[in-house]
């Protein structure tokens, strides 16, 4: 059967792929630290996975306590987590992956190690349409390596999902900060999802920052971004900062976004204990409404906040020219899980 060479060539060039990256040691998962989030099937989990998670967590905690009591009897109980068994410390504190052009790719290549060639440019890989870094494993990939990939190889990227773990020490946290990657994202990017998971056995305490959200808002105004989801260490309040009523900026002077879906974790969406916190909560929701008015293509906006004891969800959605607001909480003084939904009037 005869084929058209031009048509065949066009079909080859239109094929695109999703590239998933992970860095891990399978032996660690089997012998050192069992966690359903490290399985190949994640993020698809079962109830049995959650039960196993609790059992393995207790086992790891007991091993750590025994190690500390045997080797550091002077340590008081609240300092136990600073003294992990050596194999666990290696597991959680391994240096993230970075490029090192001094080392030969193969042992027999005969390349003599020298100084790092910072000018060496990676080849363009236009076939990669989406880059996904799942959270299966604790071994991280440095932001510097990702920046180099984004600026030199993945220039045609349309989707980027970054689920790297929160650093287990300050060195790792600096090297793997998602905020460092924002300026390197290609202008063609349409979907950006960032989520930093954390584990009480491995990660540093969370510190919510609004700087990253402000950088992402700036990127959203200059790009083709249609979907944006950031959580939980990047406080979405920074995205809404210019829309707060207290700033008093006329809406027509604020940027217009092409976003269709937006999800932000906001630290201000928590159960208010004093009147000032209630005022901040109300102003956050008003800022979200103002931001939505500058997103003519918006289909869904979600602001949420979750802690071990409570959860808050505010959702604005529109379908078939009808807009709806959903407000869901399970605050301590709300007498259980509460759900409120209502349609918006045109006025």
XYZ file of C-alpha atoms in Angstrom:
347
model
C 0.000 0.000 0.000
C 1.395 3.371 -0.950
C 1.813 6.061 1.711
C 2.306 9.775 1.528
C 5.857 10.556 2.842
C 4.835 14.043 3.967
C 1.820 12.702 5.868
C 3.924 9.951 7.484
C 6.524 12.496 8.586
C 3.789 14.726 10.064
C 2.378 11.832 12.087
C 5.812 11.054 13.530
C 6.327 14.644 14.615
C 2.914 14.867 16.301
C 3.546 11.917 18.609
C 4.104 13.147 22.145
C 4.954 11.294 25.344
C 4.716 11.738 29.122
C 8.010 11.249 30.952
C 7.881 10.086 34.579
C 10.977 10.449 36.753
C 11.766 8.740 40.040
C 14.934 8.018 41.966
C 14.805 5.127 44.392
C 16.287 1.944 45.751
C 13.881 -0.967 45.681
C 15.756 -2.652 48.538
C 14.985 0.331 50.773
C 11.294 -0.141 50.153
C 11.432 -3.863 50.885
C 13.777 -3.888 53.861
C 14.108 -0.405 55.382
C 10.894 1.568 55.141
C 7.537 0.213 53.979
C 5.024 2.845 52.916
C 2.090 2.524 50.521
C 3.112 5.852 48.982
C 6.303 4.183 47.751
C 4.523 1.438 45.824
C 4.342 1.382 42.036
C 0.534 1.596 42.138
C 0.511 4.892 44.078
C -1.541 7.176 44.079
C -4.103 4.355 43.863
C -4.503 3.086 47.434
C -6.778 0.770 49.384
C -8.050 0.660 52.959
C -5.562 -2.132 53.618
C -2.748 0.218 52.593
C -3.801 2.700 55.277
C -3.828 -0.035 57.925
C -0.386 -1.227 56.857
C 0.875 2.367 57.001
C 0.015 2.606 60.709
C 1.597 -0.741 61.526
C 4.837 0.037 59.708
C 4.945 3.507 61.244
C 4.796 2.019 64.756
C 7.446 -0.536 63.831
C 9.836 2.136 62.561
C 9.218 4.301 65.607
C 9.928 1.390 67.984
C 13.173 0.572 66.144
C 14.283 4.205 66.387
C 13.500 4.422 70.098
C 15.356 1.177 70.819
C 18.373 2.407 68.858
C 18.493 5.686 70.769
C 18.051 4.016 74.150
C 20.861 1.540 73.398
C 23.355 4.017 71.935
C 22.418 7.407 73.467
C 20.924 6.773 76.922
C 21.400 10.431 77.841
C 18.868 11.600 75.217
C 15.407 12.531 76.490
C 12.324 11.195 74.739
C 11.295 14.341 72.852
C 14.694 14.313 71.072
C 14.446 10.746 69.790
C 13.670 11.723 66.205
C 17.012 13.538 65.897
C 18.801 10.189 66.349
C 17.723 7.813 63.612
C 19.396 4.434 63.070
C 22.285 4.837 60.589
C 20.500 3.012 57.751
C 17.401 5.197 58.201
C 19.462 8.371 58.301
C 21.084 7.379 55.012
C 17.669 6.630 53.585
C 16.189 10.010 54.439
C 19.218 12.281 54.088
C 20.794 11.120 50.836
C 21.940 14.033 48.692
C 19.478 14.740 45.844
C 20.435 13.857 42.286
C 22.323 16.483 40.306
C 24.209 16.601 37.024
C 27.933 15.910 37.207
C 29.622 16.011 33.807
C 33.025 15.129 35.236
C 32.256 11.425 35.530
C 32.194 9.128 32.474
C 28.847 7.737 31.432
C 30.333 4.221 31.243
C 33.386 2.802 33.003
C 35.026 1.896 29.702
C 34.429 5.232 28.005
C 37.923 6.489 28.832
C 36.750 10.005 29.723
C 39.163 11.657 32.121
C 37.366 13.438 34.994
C 37.919 17.168 34.966
C 36.146 20.335 36.061
C 32.377 20.523 35.660
C 31.446 21.850 32.218
C 28.683 24.297 33.081
C 28.440 25.303 29.408
C 27.539 21.814 28.253
C 24.047 22.011 26.767
C 21.583 19.151 26.898
C 19.867 18.095 23.658
C 16.352 19.273 22.897
C 13.667 16.615 23.372
C 10.555 18.065 21.765
C 8.673 14.783 21.943
C 8.221 15.149 25.735
C 4.882 16.833 26.309
C 4.497 16.184 30.056
C 6.998 15.744 32.887
C 5.812 13.959 36.040
C 7.778 13.426 39.251
C 5.748 11.119 41.458
C 6.202 10.967 45.213
C 6.821 7.201 45.433
C 10.334 7.485 46.804
C 12.231 9.710 49.209
C 15.331 10.144 47.039
C 14.954 13.659 45.654
C 15.965 15.380 42.424
C 17.603 18.778 42.845
C 15.940 21.887 41.441
C 19.158 22.800 39.609
C 18.928 19.583 37.594
C 15.279 20.266 36.776
C 16.058 23.843 35.750
C 18.677 22.604 33.288
C 16.251 20.035 31.859
C 13.452 22.595 31.507
C 15.592 25.290 29.897
C 17.558 23.089 27.518
C 15.663 19.844 26.834
C 11.928 20.142 27.482
C 11.132 23.346 25.630
C 7.803 21.984 24.346
C 6.515 20.991 27.771
C 2.793 21.551 28.349
C 2.303 19.719 31.676
C 4.560 19.633 34.742
C 3.609 17.720 37.895
C 6.150 18.102 40.706
C 5.530 15.892 43.760
C 8.983 15.872 45.330
C 9.113 15.333 49.101
C 9.710 18.086 51.596
C 13.395 18.034 52.511
C 14.543 15.990 55.495
C 17.175 18.621 56.356
C 17.782 22.256 55.466
C 20.399 21.366 52.853
C 17.937 19.158 50.978
C 15.134 21.680 51.400
C 17.157 24.425 49.705
C 18.342 22.170 46.876
C 14.854 20.827 46.150
C 12.632 23.880 46.589
C 9.887 23.969 43.891
C 9.959 27.777 43.961
C 13.418 27.741 42.354
C 12.023 26.108 39.217
C 9.316 28.679 38.398
C 11.499 31.017 36.327
C 12.685 28.099 34.171
C 9.208 26.914 33.144
C 8.576 27.151 29.377
C 6.036 29.768 28.229
C 3.997 27.051 26.455
C 3.201 25.336 29.762
C -0.539 24.826 30.251
C -0.782 22.686 33.412
C 1.307 23.108 36.570
C 0.744 20.979 39.679
C 3.027 21.195 42.719
C 2.555 19.190 45.904
C 5.208 18.597 48.574
C 4.314 15.651 50.759
C 5.822 15.321 54.221
C 6.362 12.574 56.765
C 6.740 13.119 60.496
C 9.575 10.575 60.522
C 11.600 12.254 57.801
C 10.621 15.820 56.951
C 11.299 19.205 58.464
C 8.415 21.132 60.056
C 6.312 22.881 57.448
C 6.872 26.615 56.933
C 4.195 28.231 54.761
C 5.537 30.819 52.331
C 3.631 33.293 50.160
C 6.656 34.163 48.003
C 6.281 31.062 45.843
C 2.602 31.779 45.204
C 3.437 35.328 44.143
C 6.008 33.985 41.654
C 3.455 31.536 40.255
C 0.864 34.289 39.893
C 3.371 36.340 37.896
C 4.127 33.329 35.706
C 0.398 32.721 35.173
C -0.066 36.228 33.765
C 2.785 35.825 31.266
C 2.074 32.296 30.016
C -0.597 30.060 28.494
C -1.279 28.433 31.862
C -4.753 26.864 32.100
C -4.419 24.753 35.266
C -2.570 25.629 38.470
C -2.483 23.648 41.711
C -0.021 24.412 44.509
C 0.126 22.960 48.031
C 0.748 22.844 50.871
C 3.968 24.707 51.762
C 3.275 27.438 49.237
C 0.528 29.514 50.811
C -2.072 30.407 48.194
C -2.773 33.612 50.110
C 0.196 35.078 48.253
C -1.575 34.468 44.946
C -4.555 36.508 46.167
C -2.537 39.287 47.779
C -3.212 41.982 45.154
C -6.945 41.186 45.204
C -7.426 41.792 48.926
C -9.867 44.639 49.665
C -7.316 46.315 51.940
C -4.957 46.836 48.965
C -7.665 48.901 47.218
C -6.435 48.317 43.688
C -9.089 48.882 40.981
C -9.998 45.574 39.376
C -9.470 46.904 35.864
C -5.789 47.528 36.688
C -5.178 43.909 37.764
C -3.934 41.282 35.287
C -6.233 38.958 33.362
C -5.524 35.222 33.649
C -6.192 32.440 31.143
C -6.683 29.939 33.954
C -9.537 27.450 33.784
C -8.791 25.498 36.962
C -7.123 26.824 40.110
C -6.491 25.061 43.441
C -4.737 26.793 46.334
C -3.917 25.748 49.881
C -4.604 28.815 52.076
C -3.411 28.936 55.672
C -6.092 31.535 56.476
C -8.887 29.008 55.811
C -8.995 27.606 59.307
C -11.482 27.761 62.121
C -11.275 31.314 63.541
C -10.693 31.560 67.267
C -10.807 35.362 67.536
C -12.668 38.061 65.613
C -9.529 39.146 63.726
C -9.070 35.659 62.271
C -12.697 35.670 61.150
C -12.099 39.025 59.414
C -9.035 37.625 57.607
C -11.052 34.592 56.506
C -13.825 36.772 55.046
C -11.343 39.015 53.246
C -9.590 35.967 51.776
C -12.872 34.773 50.273
C -13.585 38.266 48.910
C -10.122 38.320 47.346
C -10.866 34.954 45.726
C -14.067 36.396 44.246
C -12.153 39.388 42.887
C -9.518 37.086 41.372
C -12.226 34.969 39.738
C -13.597 38.087 38.031
C -10.227 38.433 36.247
C -10.387 34.859 34.938
C -12.980 34.885 32.126
C -12.349 31.201 31.248
C -12.485 29.934 34.840
C -14.345 26.651 35.366
C -13.281 25.715 38.910
C -11.500 27.489 41.767
C -10.752 25.681 45.022
C -9.319 27.105 48.223
C -8.703 24.513 50.888
C -6.964 23.856 54.151
C -6.428 20.544 55.941
C -4.901 19.671 59.306
C -4.961 16.420 61.302
C -8.028 17.710 63.178
C -10.000 19.801 60.662
C -10.592 20.591 57.010
C -11.991 23.536 55.037
C -13.032 23.704 51.378
C -14.293 26.665 49.355
C -15.127 25.880 45.729
C -16.399 28.155 42.977
C -17.507 26.336 39.830
C -19.399 27.218 36.701
C -21.136 24.978 34.191
C -23.600 25.788 31.418
C -23.455 29.481 32.354
C -24.531 28.672 35.946
C -22.176 29.442 38.815
C -22.166 27.635 42.152
C -20.350 28.022 45.456
C -19.581 25.119 47.786
C -18.483 25.628 51.384
C -17.550 22.546 53.414
C -16.013 22.352 56.904
C -15.628 19.964 59.815
C -14.499 22.468 62.433
C -14.584 21.657 66.114
C -17.406 24.097 66.864
C -19.334 23.310 63.686
C -20.929 20.198 65.232
C -19.589 17.777 62.695
C -19.144 17.850 58.958
C -21.127 20.694 57.377
C -21.852 21.296 53.697
C -23.443 24.348 52.109
C -24.055 24.870 48.394
C -25.782 27.643 46.530
C -26.108 29.147 43.086
C -24.885 32.650 42.359
C -27.274 35.272 41.052
C -26.297 37.221 37.962
C -26.315 40.481 39.885
